[in-house]
mmCIF file of C-alpha atoms in Angstrom:
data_model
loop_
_atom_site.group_PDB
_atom_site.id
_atom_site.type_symbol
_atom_site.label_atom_id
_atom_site.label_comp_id
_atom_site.label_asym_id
_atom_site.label_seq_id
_atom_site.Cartn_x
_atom_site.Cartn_y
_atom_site.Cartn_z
ATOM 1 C CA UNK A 1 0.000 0.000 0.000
ATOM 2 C CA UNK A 2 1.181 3.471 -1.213
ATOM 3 C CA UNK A 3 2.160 6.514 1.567
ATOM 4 C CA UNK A 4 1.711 9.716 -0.442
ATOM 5 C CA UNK A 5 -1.128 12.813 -0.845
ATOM 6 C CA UNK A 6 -3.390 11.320 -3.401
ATOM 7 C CA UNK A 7 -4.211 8.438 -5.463
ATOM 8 C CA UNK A 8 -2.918 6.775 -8.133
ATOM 9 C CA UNK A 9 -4.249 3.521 -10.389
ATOM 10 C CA UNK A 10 -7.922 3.921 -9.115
ATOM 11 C CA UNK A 11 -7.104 4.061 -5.336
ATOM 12 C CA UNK A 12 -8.445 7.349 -2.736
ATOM 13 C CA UNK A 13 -6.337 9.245 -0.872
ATOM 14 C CA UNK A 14 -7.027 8.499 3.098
ATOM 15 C CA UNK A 15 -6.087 10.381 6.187
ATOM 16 C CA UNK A 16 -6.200 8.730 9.683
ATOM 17 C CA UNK A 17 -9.371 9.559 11.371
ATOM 18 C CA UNK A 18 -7.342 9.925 14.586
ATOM 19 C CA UNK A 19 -5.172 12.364 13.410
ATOM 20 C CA UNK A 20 -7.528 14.559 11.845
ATOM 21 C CA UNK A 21 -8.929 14.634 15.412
ATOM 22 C CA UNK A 22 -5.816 14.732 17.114
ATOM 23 C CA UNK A 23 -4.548 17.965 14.841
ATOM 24 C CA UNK A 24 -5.848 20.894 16.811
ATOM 25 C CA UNK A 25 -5.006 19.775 20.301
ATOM 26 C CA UNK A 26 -1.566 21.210 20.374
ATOM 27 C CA UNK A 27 -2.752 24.020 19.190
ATOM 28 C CA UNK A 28 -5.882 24.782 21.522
ATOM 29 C CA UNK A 29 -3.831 23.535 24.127
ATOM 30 C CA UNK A 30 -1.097 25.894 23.936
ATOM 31 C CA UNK A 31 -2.652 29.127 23.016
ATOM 32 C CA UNK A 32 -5.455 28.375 26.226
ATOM 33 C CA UNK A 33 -2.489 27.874 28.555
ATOM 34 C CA UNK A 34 -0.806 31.149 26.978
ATOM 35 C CA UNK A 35 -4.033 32.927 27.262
ATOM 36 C CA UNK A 36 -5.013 31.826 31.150
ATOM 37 C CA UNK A 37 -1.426 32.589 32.207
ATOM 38 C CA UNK A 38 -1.520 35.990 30.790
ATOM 39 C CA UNK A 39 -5.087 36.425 31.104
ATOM 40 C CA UNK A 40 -4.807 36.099 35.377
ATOM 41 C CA UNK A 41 -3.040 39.364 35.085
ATOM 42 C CA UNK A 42 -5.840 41.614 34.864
ATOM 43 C CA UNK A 43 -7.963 41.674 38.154
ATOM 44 C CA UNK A 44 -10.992 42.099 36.199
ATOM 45 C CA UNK A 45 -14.802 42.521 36.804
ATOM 46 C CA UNK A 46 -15.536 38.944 38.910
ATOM 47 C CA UNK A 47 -11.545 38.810 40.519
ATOM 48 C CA UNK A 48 -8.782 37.009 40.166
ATOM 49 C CA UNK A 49 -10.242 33.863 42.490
ATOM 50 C CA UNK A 50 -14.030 33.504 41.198
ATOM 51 C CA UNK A 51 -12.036 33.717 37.117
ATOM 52 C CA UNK A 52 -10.009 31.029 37.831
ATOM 53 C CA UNK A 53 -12.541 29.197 39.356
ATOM 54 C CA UNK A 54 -14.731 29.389 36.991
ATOM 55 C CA UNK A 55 -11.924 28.268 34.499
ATOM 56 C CA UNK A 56 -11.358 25.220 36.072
ATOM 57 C CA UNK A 57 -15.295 24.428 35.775
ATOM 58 C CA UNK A 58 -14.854 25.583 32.210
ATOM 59 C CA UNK A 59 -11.975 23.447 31.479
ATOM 60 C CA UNK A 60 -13.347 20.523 32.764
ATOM 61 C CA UNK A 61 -16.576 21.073 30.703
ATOM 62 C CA UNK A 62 -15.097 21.612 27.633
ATOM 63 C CA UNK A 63 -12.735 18.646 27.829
ATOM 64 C CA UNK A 64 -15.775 16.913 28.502
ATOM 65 C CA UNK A 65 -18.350 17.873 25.919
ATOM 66 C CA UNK A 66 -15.549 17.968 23.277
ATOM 67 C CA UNK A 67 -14.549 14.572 24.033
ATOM 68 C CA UNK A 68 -17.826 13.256 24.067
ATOM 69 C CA UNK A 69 -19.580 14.633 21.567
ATOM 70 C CA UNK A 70 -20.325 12.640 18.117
ATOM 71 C CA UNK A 71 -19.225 9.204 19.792
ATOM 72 C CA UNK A 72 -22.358 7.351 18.426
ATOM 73 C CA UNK A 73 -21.076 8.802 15.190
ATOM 74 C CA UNK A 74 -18.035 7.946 15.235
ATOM 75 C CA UNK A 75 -19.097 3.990 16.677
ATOM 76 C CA UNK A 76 -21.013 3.764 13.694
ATOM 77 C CA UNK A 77 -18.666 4.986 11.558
ATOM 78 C CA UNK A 78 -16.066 2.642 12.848
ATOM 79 C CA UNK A 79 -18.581 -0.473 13.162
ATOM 80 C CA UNK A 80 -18.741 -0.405 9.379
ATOM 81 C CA UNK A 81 -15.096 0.247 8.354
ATOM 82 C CA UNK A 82 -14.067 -1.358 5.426
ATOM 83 C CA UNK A 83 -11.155 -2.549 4.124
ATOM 84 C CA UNK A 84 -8.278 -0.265 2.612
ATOM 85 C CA UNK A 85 -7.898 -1.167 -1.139
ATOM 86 C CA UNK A 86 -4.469 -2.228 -2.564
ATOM 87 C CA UNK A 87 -4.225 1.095 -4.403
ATOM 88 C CA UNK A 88 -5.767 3.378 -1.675
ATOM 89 C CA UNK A 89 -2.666 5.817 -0.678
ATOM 90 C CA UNK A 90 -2.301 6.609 3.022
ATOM 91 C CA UNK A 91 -1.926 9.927 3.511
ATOM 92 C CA UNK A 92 1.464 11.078 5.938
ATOM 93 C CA UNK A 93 0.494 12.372 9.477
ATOM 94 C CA UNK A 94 2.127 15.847 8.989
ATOM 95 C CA UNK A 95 0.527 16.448 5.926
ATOM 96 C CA UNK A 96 -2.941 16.073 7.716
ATOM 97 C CA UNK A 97 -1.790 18.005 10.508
ATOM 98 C CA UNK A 98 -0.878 20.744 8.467
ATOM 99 C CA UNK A 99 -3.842 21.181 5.759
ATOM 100 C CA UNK A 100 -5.707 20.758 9.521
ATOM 101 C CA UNK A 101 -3.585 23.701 11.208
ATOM 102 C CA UNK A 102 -3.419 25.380 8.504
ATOM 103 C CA UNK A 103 -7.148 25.510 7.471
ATOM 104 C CA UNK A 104 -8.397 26.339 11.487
ATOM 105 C CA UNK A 105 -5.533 29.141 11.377
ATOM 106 C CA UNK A 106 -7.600 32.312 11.530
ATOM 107 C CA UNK A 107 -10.350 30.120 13.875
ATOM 108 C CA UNK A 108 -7.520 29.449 16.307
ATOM 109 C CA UNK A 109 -6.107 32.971 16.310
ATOM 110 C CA UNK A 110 -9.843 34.277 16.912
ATOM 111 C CA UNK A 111 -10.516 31.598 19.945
ATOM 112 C CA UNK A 112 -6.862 33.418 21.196
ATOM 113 C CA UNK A 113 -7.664 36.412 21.116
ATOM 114 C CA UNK A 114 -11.377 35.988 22.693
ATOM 115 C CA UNK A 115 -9.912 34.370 25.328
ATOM 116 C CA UNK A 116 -7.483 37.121 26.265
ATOM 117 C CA UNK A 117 -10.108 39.637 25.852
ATOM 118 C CA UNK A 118 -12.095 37.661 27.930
ATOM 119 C CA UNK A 119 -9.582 38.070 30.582
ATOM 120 C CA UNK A 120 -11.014 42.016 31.256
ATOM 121 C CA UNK A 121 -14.370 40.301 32.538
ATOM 122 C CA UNK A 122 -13.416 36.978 33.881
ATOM 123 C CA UNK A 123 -9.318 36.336 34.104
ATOM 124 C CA UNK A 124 -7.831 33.269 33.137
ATOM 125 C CA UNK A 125 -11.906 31.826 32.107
ATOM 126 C CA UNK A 126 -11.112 31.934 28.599
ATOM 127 C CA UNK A 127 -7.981 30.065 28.190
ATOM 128 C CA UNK A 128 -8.683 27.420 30.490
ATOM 129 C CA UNK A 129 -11.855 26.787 28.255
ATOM 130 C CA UNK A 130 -9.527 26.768 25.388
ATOM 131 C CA UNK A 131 -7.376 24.666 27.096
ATOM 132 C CA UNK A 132 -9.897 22.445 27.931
ATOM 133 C CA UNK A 133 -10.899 22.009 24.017
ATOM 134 C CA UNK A 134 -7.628 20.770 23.204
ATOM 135 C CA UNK A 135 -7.330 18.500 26.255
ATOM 136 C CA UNK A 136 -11.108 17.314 24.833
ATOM 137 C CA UNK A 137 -9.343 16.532 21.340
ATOM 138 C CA UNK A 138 -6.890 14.500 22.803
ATOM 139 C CA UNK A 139 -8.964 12.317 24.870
ATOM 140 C CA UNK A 140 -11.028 11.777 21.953
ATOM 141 C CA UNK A 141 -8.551 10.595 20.200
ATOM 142 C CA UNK A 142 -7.213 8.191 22.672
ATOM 143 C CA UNK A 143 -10.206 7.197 22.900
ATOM 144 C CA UNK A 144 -10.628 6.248 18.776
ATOM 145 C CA UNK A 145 -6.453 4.673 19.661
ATOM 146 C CA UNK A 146 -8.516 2.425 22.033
ATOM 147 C CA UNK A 147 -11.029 1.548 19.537
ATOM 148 C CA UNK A 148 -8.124 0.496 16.559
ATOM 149 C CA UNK A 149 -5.867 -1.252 19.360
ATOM 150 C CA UNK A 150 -9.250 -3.211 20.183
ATOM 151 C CA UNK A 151 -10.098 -4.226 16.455
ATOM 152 C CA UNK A 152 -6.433 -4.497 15.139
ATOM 153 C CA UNK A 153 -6.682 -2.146 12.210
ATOM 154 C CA UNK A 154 -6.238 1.474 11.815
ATOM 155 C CA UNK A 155 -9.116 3.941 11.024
ATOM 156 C CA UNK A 156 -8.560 6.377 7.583
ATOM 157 C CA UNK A 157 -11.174 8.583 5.638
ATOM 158 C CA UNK A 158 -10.954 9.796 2.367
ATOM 159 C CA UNK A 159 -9.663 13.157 2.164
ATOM 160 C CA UNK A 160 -12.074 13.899 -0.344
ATOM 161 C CA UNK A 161 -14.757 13.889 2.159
ATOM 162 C CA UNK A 162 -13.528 16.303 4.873
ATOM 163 C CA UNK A 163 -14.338 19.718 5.024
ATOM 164 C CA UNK A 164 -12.160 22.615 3.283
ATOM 165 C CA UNK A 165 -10.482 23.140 6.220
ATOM 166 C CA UNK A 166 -9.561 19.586 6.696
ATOM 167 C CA UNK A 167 -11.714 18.645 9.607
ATOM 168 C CA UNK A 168 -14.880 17.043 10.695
ATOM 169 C CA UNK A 169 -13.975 13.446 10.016
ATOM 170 C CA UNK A 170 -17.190 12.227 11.169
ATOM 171 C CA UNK A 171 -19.588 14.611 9.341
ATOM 172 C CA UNK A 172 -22.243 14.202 7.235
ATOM 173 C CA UNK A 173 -20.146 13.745 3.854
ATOM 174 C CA UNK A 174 -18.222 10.991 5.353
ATOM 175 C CA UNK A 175 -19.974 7.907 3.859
ATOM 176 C CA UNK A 176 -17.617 4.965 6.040
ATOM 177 C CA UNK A 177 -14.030 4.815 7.380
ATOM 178 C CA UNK A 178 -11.505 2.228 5.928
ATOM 179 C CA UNK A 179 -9.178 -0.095 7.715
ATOM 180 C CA UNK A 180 -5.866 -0.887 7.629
ATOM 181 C CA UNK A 181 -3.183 -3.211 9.234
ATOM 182 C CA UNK A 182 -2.223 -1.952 12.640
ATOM 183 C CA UNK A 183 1.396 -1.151 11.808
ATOM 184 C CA UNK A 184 0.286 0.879 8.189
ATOM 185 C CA UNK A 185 0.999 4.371 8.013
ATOM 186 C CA UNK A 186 3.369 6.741 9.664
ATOM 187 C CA UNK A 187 0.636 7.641 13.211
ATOM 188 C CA UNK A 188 0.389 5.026 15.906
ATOM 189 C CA UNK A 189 -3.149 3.755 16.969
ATOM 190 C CA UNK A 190 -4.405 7.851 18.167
ATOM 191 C CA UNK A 191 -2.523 9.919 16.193
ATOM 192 C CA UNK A 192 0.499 10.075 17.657
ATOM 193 C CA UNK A 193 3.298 10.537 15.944
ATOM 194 C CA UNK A 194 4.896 6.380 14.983
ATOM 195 C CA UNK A 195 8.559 6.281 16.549
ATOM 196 C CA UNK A 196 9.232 3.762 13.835
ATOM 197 C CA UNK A 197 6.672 4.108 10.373
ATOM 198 C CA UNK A 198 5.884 0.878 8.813
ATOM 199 C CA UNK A 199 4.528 0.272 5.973
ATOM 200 C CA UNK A 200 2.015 -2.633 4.955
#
């Protein structure tokens, strides 16, 4: 089976499901911990205490609803996986990561700067919730790791069928997912980046 951007001979180009997912974590992560660390400067309208308690709450619920949400979905989607084809080209992590990143770029540099402007009203809120999206992201996609680990076969999409951003791997143009063998590709079972790639 091919590694490259598109397909050749009759096959689809496929990105990992779990990377697609996995892609703006980092991200969301990073810019909510910039934003809550700077955003705890200002005293602002509620305080320093009541903000930061209320971006703990905030944190939690948006790791929470963004981990959750879609799983029946994504089950579904994953119950009726089909085989890869021999000519089906798997698409390299970083190159989903980037059309990803670089399709949510002005999304992600509005959610930063909402949540330091937040910070006036309620400091630190806003970047803990954006924190907590990325930490949702991740756990999601752990979650879909668990799922391949527990069926032996990697999860891919065509490309074709996510948005023009690069995203929503489980919406409502995705038709099914497609398996592979566990060790095909260059992402382990998640997303994460493969210490060793293997190809199958």
């Amino acid at each position: 089976m091919a590694r490259a951007g598109r397909g050749v001979r009759g096959g689809q180009g496929l990105a990992r499901v779990a990377v697609v997912v996995r892609a703006g974590a980092a991200p969301l992560w990073w810019f909510g911990v910039f934003a809550a660390g700077v955003g705890v400067l200002p005293p602002g309208i509620t305080g320093r205490r009541i903000g930061v308690l209320a971006g703990a709450a905030l944190f939690v619920v948006g790791a929470a609803v963004v981990a959750l949400t879609r799983r029946k979905r994504y089950t579904a989607l994953v119950n009726g996986a089909a085989r890869a084809g021999k000519h089906d080209v798997l698409q390299d992590r970083a190159v989903t990561v980037r059309n990803w990143r670089r399709g949510h770029r002005w999304w992600l540099l509005l959610a930063f700067a909402a949540a330091l402007g937040s910070a006036f009203a309620m400091p630190a809120a806003g970047g803990m919730l954006l924190a907590g999206t990325g930490t949702g992201l991740r756990l999601k996609a752990a979650w879909l790791g668990r799922r391949e680990k527990a069926g032996e076969q990697l999860l891919w999409l065509r490309v074709d069928w996510l948005d023009q951003c690069g995203g929503r791997p489980a919406g409502k143009d995705v038709k099914a997912y497609r398996g592979t063998g566990i060790a095909a590709g260059d992402a382990a079972p998640g997303g994460a980046r493969r210490r060793t790639a293997a190809l199958v």
